[in-house]
């Protein structure tokens, strides 16, 4: 609960940089207003970021009746960040400038069965090398690599503690990656990456408590509560996919029965389809991506089986989201990840209706449910912000870790 | 998200007083360490509380090698607070001194059917009058009355928006009470009252993220996250009782099916018993309190039906708590309210085992599950703290609302 002055200084510096990245150019006065920090504190932090060449002075704006205000903007070319999204069916790697624009991208499919740690590490290392080469930048400009891997991760040790879909247990992922990648590495999971991406650049910008529901092979919920990420005591909060929705229902690889994920993860959707129509040509056994793609096309064509499967799936998603609405009373629920992107508006409409049926009236009325508006892979984007956060922390270390002024955050 | 300097000053004053109440006597230095505020800020706030006669100077302690430190303690007789717990089956009213010691208590049963707003208001008003008379204090010393009522409440307007067990809709409860009670009134619900009581005086003291699971006629979860109460966007967070555990299961008065409450609220437990053994002498139809009491005695006597019913109920409670553990990854789960108190350790043991079966291994290992250690009614205690918080806020108002120094909280 308590923070050292170092933590607080790093957090405030990160907060100021985040607002500059989201809204360039901006003034110190505007940053003070939006962060709740004092103008003097903001001026100090802006000075540090200028010194680090992460931002630049870009002129002045008139202020009504006062002195012209100095404007600062992110220095896009001041460094590069890499975001890695290791999913069950693919690896995406994106290289960003400091304004979080994508400069280069590498995507590789992961074939079923090719998910041993060494295989995944090899794919990631090759893709990271590829995006650096493709962007044509010097390696020294890469400030860090954020790596997202499904399941429970220990950020401090870089260990992937438990990835249920692959049966990974205590894989020292960052240690293995460090044998191939020379940049600073930072580990977290897609729930938190997506939540941060929505807070910075997506639907949650400027909004209150938000739940980002990830619908992919696995499913989960990133919790943006009280202005920050809710991580829980061991960084494993958000395992909505493994909450029981149907007591004694479908068996789940986590050992429980009736977990949300067994009905609404991509393999669960395939099972919903198989139960409805085992001979359906929409079904591509062993290929989640193709099956969800076929369902999306079927929806567009008005195929009754596709419509029925999506409605059935939306009923489970809706009941599960109603649980989040009743428990957390969020202002916003965002549907993210590849299944949500592929099934899009038709899924959203069915989900909204199902949440309405299951949730209490008042919290339902207080909650907006939307699709993620982020056009690129939000997991890569979020992972890159973790690398940026790490870079700002290590900057403090390189300066010798001198105790900074205590700069309490306003909440 | 942003707070005015008034809000922050009130919050810091409240935080300092809370620590003095929990740990008297204490020094300004210790308060600075425990709150994360600067020593200068603490000194200012302590000065204000001394001026309000809510605390007093009580001497000095030696500090190793330094000047003796001045000690302050709560001035127990500096005022009185009243906490009101309106439950489905009873009304409890307690009068506290400023150290939150109970000075007087009134308890009344509420008979089934006698829960129209006017009836409840009459009972509460009579009980409040009774505790003031019983304590023999002047009315002027009562700083406020905190009122807890089940369901969703609007704190700003004092309206009980929705109490599902009584089918109350938009009852202007504080307005009705104000016709009989002259003290300042503050409304909230038992989930939040119990959570605050555990944070101040119970199992959550000095602990991180905590979920307080209330097991009574209705059930719900008070969420103490990030050092504060998580209320949600419309103050209705915590409706764990109305999360779906058994899709298409038992009908619930909220309109949904398979809600946790339909299996583990006191009426749900009666139904579990009836399904297991319709003729059981443990069953007191129409009387929840008597039935749960009979089950508790049956457990003590090793009655196999009582053991089976409690095990069955614990399975539902455990699966529901596993959902909280997986989703929120709390450090602590506290079982509170009258059903938990009556069924005690035997229920706790069964619940722990059921949570273990349903939760993911790592978050389960990171979570402690305990019974509330608070010997009195935690809802009255929590409600009294809401009255104290309100009194500190209105003190600022009486002083003319002059803008105070900005005193940012450290989180
Ligand atoms: Zn599971
Ligand atoms: Zn319900």
Coordinates of C-alpha atoms in Angstrom, one line a residue, chain A residues 36-299:
Chain A
X36 CA -4.0 16.6 -10.4
X37 CA -0.3 17.2 -9.7
X38 CA 0.9 20.7 -8.7
X39 CA 2.3 22.9 -11.5
X40 CA 5.7 23.0 -9.8
X41 CA 5.8 19.1 -9.8
X42 CA 4.7 19.0 -13.4
X43 CA 7.4 21.5 -14.3
X44 CA 10.1 19.3 -12.6
X45 CA 8.9 16.1 -14.3
X46 CA 8.7 17.9 -17.7
X47 CA 12.2 19.1 -17.2
X48 CA 13.4 15.5 -16.6
X49 CA 11.6 14.2 -19.7
X50 CA 13.1 17.0 -21.8
X51 CA 16.5 16.1 -20.5
X52 CA 15.9 12.4 -21.5
X53 CA 14.9 13.7 -25.0
X54 CA 11.6 11.8 -24.7
X55 CA 9.7 15.1 -25.3
X56 CA 10.6 18.4 -26.9
X57 CA 9.5 22.1 -26.6
X58 CA 7.4 22.9 -29.6
X59 CA 6.4 26.6 -29.2
X60 CA 3.8 28.6 -27.3
X61 CA 0.1 29.0 -27.1
X62 CA -1.7 32.2 -26.1
X63 CA -3.5 31.9 -22.8
X64 CA -6.4 34.3 -22.2
X65 CA -4.9 37.4 -20.6
X66 CA -1.7 35.7 -19.3
X67 CA 1.7 34.9 -20.5
X68 CA 2.0 32.6 -23.5
X69 CA 2.3 29.0 -22.3
X70 CA 5.2 26.8 -23.5
X71 CA 4.0 23.7 -25.3
X72 CA 5.7 20.3 -25.2
X73 CA 5.2 17.2 -27.4
X74 CA 6.4 13.7 -27.4
X75 CA 9.7 13.3 -29.3
X76 CA 8.5 10.4 -31.5
X77 CA 12.0 9.6 -32.7
X78 CA 13.5 9.8 -29.2
X79 CA 13.4 6.0 -28.9
X80 CA 11.7 2.8 -30.0
X81 CA 9.5 0.3 -28.1
X82 CA 8.7 -3.2 -29.0
X83 CA 5.4 -5.0 -28.0
X84 CA 5.2 -8.8 -28.3
X85 CA 1.8 -10.6 -28.2
X86 CA 2.3 -14.3 -27.7
X87 CA -1.2 -15.9 -28.2
X88 CA -2.3 -19.5 -28.5
X89 CA -2.6 -19.3 -32.3
X90 CA -0.1 -16.6 -33.3
X91 CA 2.8 -14.4 -32.3
X92 CA 2.5 -10.7 -33.2
X93 CA 5.5 -8.3 -32.7
X94 CA 5.2 -4.6 -33.4
X95 CA 7.9 -1.9 -33.2
X96 CA 6.7 1.6 -32.1
X97 CA 8.1 5.1 -32.0
X98 CA 7.8 7.0 -28.7
X99 CA 4.4 8.4 -29.9
X100 CA 3.3 4.8 -30.1
X101 CA 3.0 4.8 -33.9
X102 CA 3.6 1.4 -35.4
X103 CA 6.8 1.5 -37.5
X104 CA 7.2 -2.2 -38.3
X105 CA 5.2 -5.4 -37.7
X106 CA 5.9 -9.2 -37.8
X107 CA 3.2 -11.8 -37.6
X108 CA 3.6 -15.5 -37.4
X109 CA 1.0 -18.3 -37.0
X110 CA 1.6 -20.8 -34.3
X111 CA 0.6 -24.3 -35.4
X112 CA -1.2 -26.5 -32.8
X113 CA 1.4 -28.5 -30.9
X114 CA 4.2 -26.0 -31.7
X115 CA 4.0 -24.3 -28.3
X116 CA 6.9 -25.7 -26.3
X117 CA 8.7 -22.8 -24.7
X118 CA 11.9 -23.2 -26.9
X119 CA 9.7 -23.0 -30.0
X120 CA 7.9 -19.9 -28.9
X121 CA 11.1 -18.2 -27.8
X122 CA 12.7 -18.9 -31.2
X123 CA 9.7 -17.4 -33.0
X124 CA 9.7 -14.3 -30.8
X125 CA 13.4 -13.8 -31.1
X126 CA 13.2 -14.0 -34.9
X127 CA 10.3 -11.6 -35.1
X128 CA 11.9 -9.1 -32.8
X129 CA 15.0 -9.1 -35.0
X130 CA 12.8 -8.8 -38.1
X131 CA 11.0 -5.7 -36.9
X132 CA 14.2 -3.9 -35.9
X133 CA 15.7 -4.6 -39.3
X134 CA 12.5 -3.7 -41.1
X135 CA 12.2 -0.3 -39.2
X136 CA 15.9 0.4 -40.1
X137 CA 16.7 1.7 -36.7
X138 CA 19.8 1.3 -34.5
X139 CA 19.4 -1.3 -31.8
X140 CA 20.6 1.3 -29.3
X141 CA 17.4 3.2 -29.8
X142 CA 15.2 0.3 -28.6
X143 CA 14.3 1.3 -25.0
X144 CA 12.7 -2.1 -24.2
X145 CA 10.5 -5.0 -25.2
X146 CA 7.2 -5.7 -23.5
X147 CA 6.2 -9.3 -23.7
X148 CA 2.6 -10.5 -23.2
X149 CA 1.9 -14.2 -22.6
X150 CA -1.4 -15.7 -21.6
X151 CA -2.0 -16.9 -18.0
X152 CA -0.4 -16.0 -14.8
X153 CA 3.0 -14.3 -14.8
X154 CA 5.5 -13.1 -12.3
X155 CA 6.7 -9.7 -13.5
X156 CA 9.6 -9.5 -11.1
X157 CA 11.2 -12.8 -12.1
X158 CA 9.9 -12.9 -15.7
X159 CA 8.4 -16.3 -15.1
X160 CA 5.3 -17.5 -16.9
X161 CA 3.8 -19.3 -13.9
X162 CA 0.9 -21.0 -15.5
X163 CA -0.6 -20.9 -19.0
X164 CA -3.5 -23.3 -18.9
X165 CA -4.0 -23.6 -22.6
X166 CA -0.4 -24.8 -23.1
X167 CA 0.0 -26.5 -19.7
X168 CA 3.1 -24.3 -19.1
X169 CA 4.2 -24.3 -15.5
X170 CA 6.9 -21.9 -14.2
X171 CA 8.6 -21.3 -17.6
X172 CA 11.5 -18.7 -17.1
X173 CA 10.3 -17.0 -20.3
X174 CA 12.3 -13.7 -20.0
X175 CA 15.4 -15.7 -19.1
X176 CA 15.1 -17.8 -22.2
X177 CA 14.3 -14.7 -24.3
X178 CA 17.3 -12.8 -22.9
X179 CA 19.6 -15.4 -24.5
X180 CA 18.5 -14.1 -27.9
X181 CA 17.4 -10.5 -27.3
X182 CA 19.7 -7.8 -25.9
X183 CA 17.0 -5.2 -25.0
X184 CA 15.5 -4.8 -21.6
X185 CA 12.6 -7.3 -21.3
X186 CA 9.3 -6.8 -19.4
X187 CA 6.7 -9.5 -18.9
X188 CA 2.9 -9.3 -18.3
X189 CA -0.3 -10.9 -19.6
X190 CA -2.8 -9.8 -22.3
X191 CA -5.5 -8.9 -19.8
X192 CA -3.4 -6.1 -18.4
X193 CA -1.9 -5.1 -21.8
X194 CA -5.4 -4.7 -23.3
X195 CA -6.6 -2.7 -20.3
X196 CA -3.7 -0.3 -20.5
X197 CA -4.1 0.0 -24.3
X198 CA -7.8 1.0 -23.8
X199 CA -6.8 3.5 -21.0
X200 CA -4.2 5.2 -23.1
X201 CA -5.6 5.1 -26.6
X202 CA -8.9 3.3 -26.6
X203 CA -12.4 3.4 -25.3
X204 CA -11.4 4.0 -21.6
X205 CA -9.5 7.2 -22.2
X206 CA -10.8 9.8 -19.7
X207 CA -13.4 7.3 -18.4
X208 CA -13.9 5.8 -14.9
X209 CA -13.8 2.2 -13.8
X210 CA -13.5 0.0 -16.9
X211 CA -13.5 -3.7 -17.5
X212 CA -11.8 -4.9 -20.7
X213 CA -13.1 -8.3 -21.6
X214 CA -10.7 -10.3 -23.8
X215 CA -12.3 -12.8 -26.1
X216 CA -9.7 -15.0 -27.7
X217 CA -8.7 -18.6 -27.3
X218 CA -8.6 -17.9 -23.6
X219 CA -10.8 -15.2 -22.1
X220 CA -10.3 -12.9 -19.2
X221 CA -11.0 -9.4 -17.9
X222 CA -8.5 -6.5 -17.5
X223 CA -9.6 -4.4 -14.5
X224 CA -9.0 -0.7 -14.7
X225 CA -10.3 0.5 -11.4
X226 CA -9.7 3.7 -9.4
X227 CA -7.5 5.2 -12.2
X228 CA -5.0 2.3 -12.3
X229 CA -4.8 -1.4 -13.1
X230 CA -6.1 -3.7 -10.5
X231 CA -3.5 -6.5 -10.4
X232 CA -4.3 -8.3 -7.1
X233 CA -2.0 -9.6 -4.5
X234 CA -0.1 -11.9 -6.8
X235 CA -0.7 -10.2 -10.2
X236 CA -3.3 -12.7 -11.2
X237 CA -6.5 -10.7 -11.0
X238 CA -8.8 -10.8 -14.0
X239 CA -9.3 -14.6 -14.4
X240 CA -12.9 -14.1 -15.4
X241 CA -12.5 -17.0 -17.8
X242 CA -12.1 -19.3 -14.9
X243 CA -15.1 -18.1 -12.9
X244 CA -17.9 -20.7 -12.6
X245 CA -21.0 -19.8 -14.7
X246 CA -22.5 -23.3 -14.9
X247 CA -21.9 -25.2 -11.7
X248 CA -20.9 -28.8 -12.7
X249 CA -20.9 -27.7 -16.3
X250 CA -18.3 -28.4 -19.0
X251 CA -14.9 -29.6 -17.7
X252 CA -12.1 -26.9 -18.0
X253 CA -8.4 -27.5 -18.3
X254 CA -7.9 -25.5 -15.1
X255 CA -9.5 -28.5 -13.2
X256 CA -12.8 -26.7 -12.4
X257 CA -16.1 -27.3 -14.3
X258 CA -18.4 -24.8 -15.9
X259 CA -15.8 -22.0 -16.3
X260 CA -16.9 -19.1 -18.5
X261 CA -14.0 -19.9 -20.9
X262 CA -15.3 -23.4 -21.7
X263 CA -18.4 -21.7 -23.3
X264 CA -17.0 -18.6 -24.8
X265 CA -13.3 -19.1 -25.5
X266 CA -12.7 -20.0 -29.2
X267 CA -12.6 -23.8 -28.5
X268 CA -15.8 -23.4 -26.4
X269 CA -17.4 -21.6 -29.4
X270 CA -16.4 -24.5 -31.6
X271 CA -18.0 -26.9 -29.1
X272 CA -21.2 -24.7 -29.1
X273 CA -21.3 -25.1 -32.9
X274 CA -20.6 -28.9 -32.7
X275 CA -23.4 -29.4 -30.2
X276 CA -25.8 -27.4 -32.4
X277 CA -24.8 -29.0 -35.7
X278 CA -22.0 -31.5 -35.7
X279 CA -21.9 -31.7 -39.5
X280 CA -21.9 -27.9 -40.1
X281 CA -19.5 -26.8 -42.9
X282 CA -18.7 -23.8 -40.7
X283 CA -16.7 -26.1 -38.4
X284 CA -13.0 -26.5 -39.2
X285 CA -11.9 -29.1 -36.7
X286 CA -8.5 -28.2 -35.1
X287 CA -8.6 -24.7 -36.5
X288 CA -10.1 -22.0 -34.2
X289 CA -9.2 -19.1 -36.5
X290 CA -10.8 -20.6 -39.5
X291 CA -14.0 -21.6 -37.6
X292 CA -14.5 -18.2 -36.1
X293 CA -13.8 -16.6 -39.5
X294 CA -16.4 -18.9 -41.0
X295 CA -18.9 -17.9 -38.3
X296 CA -18.2 -14.2 -39.1
X297 CA -18.9 -14.8 -42.8
X298 CA -22.0 -16.8 -41.9
X299 CA -23.3 -14.0 -39.8

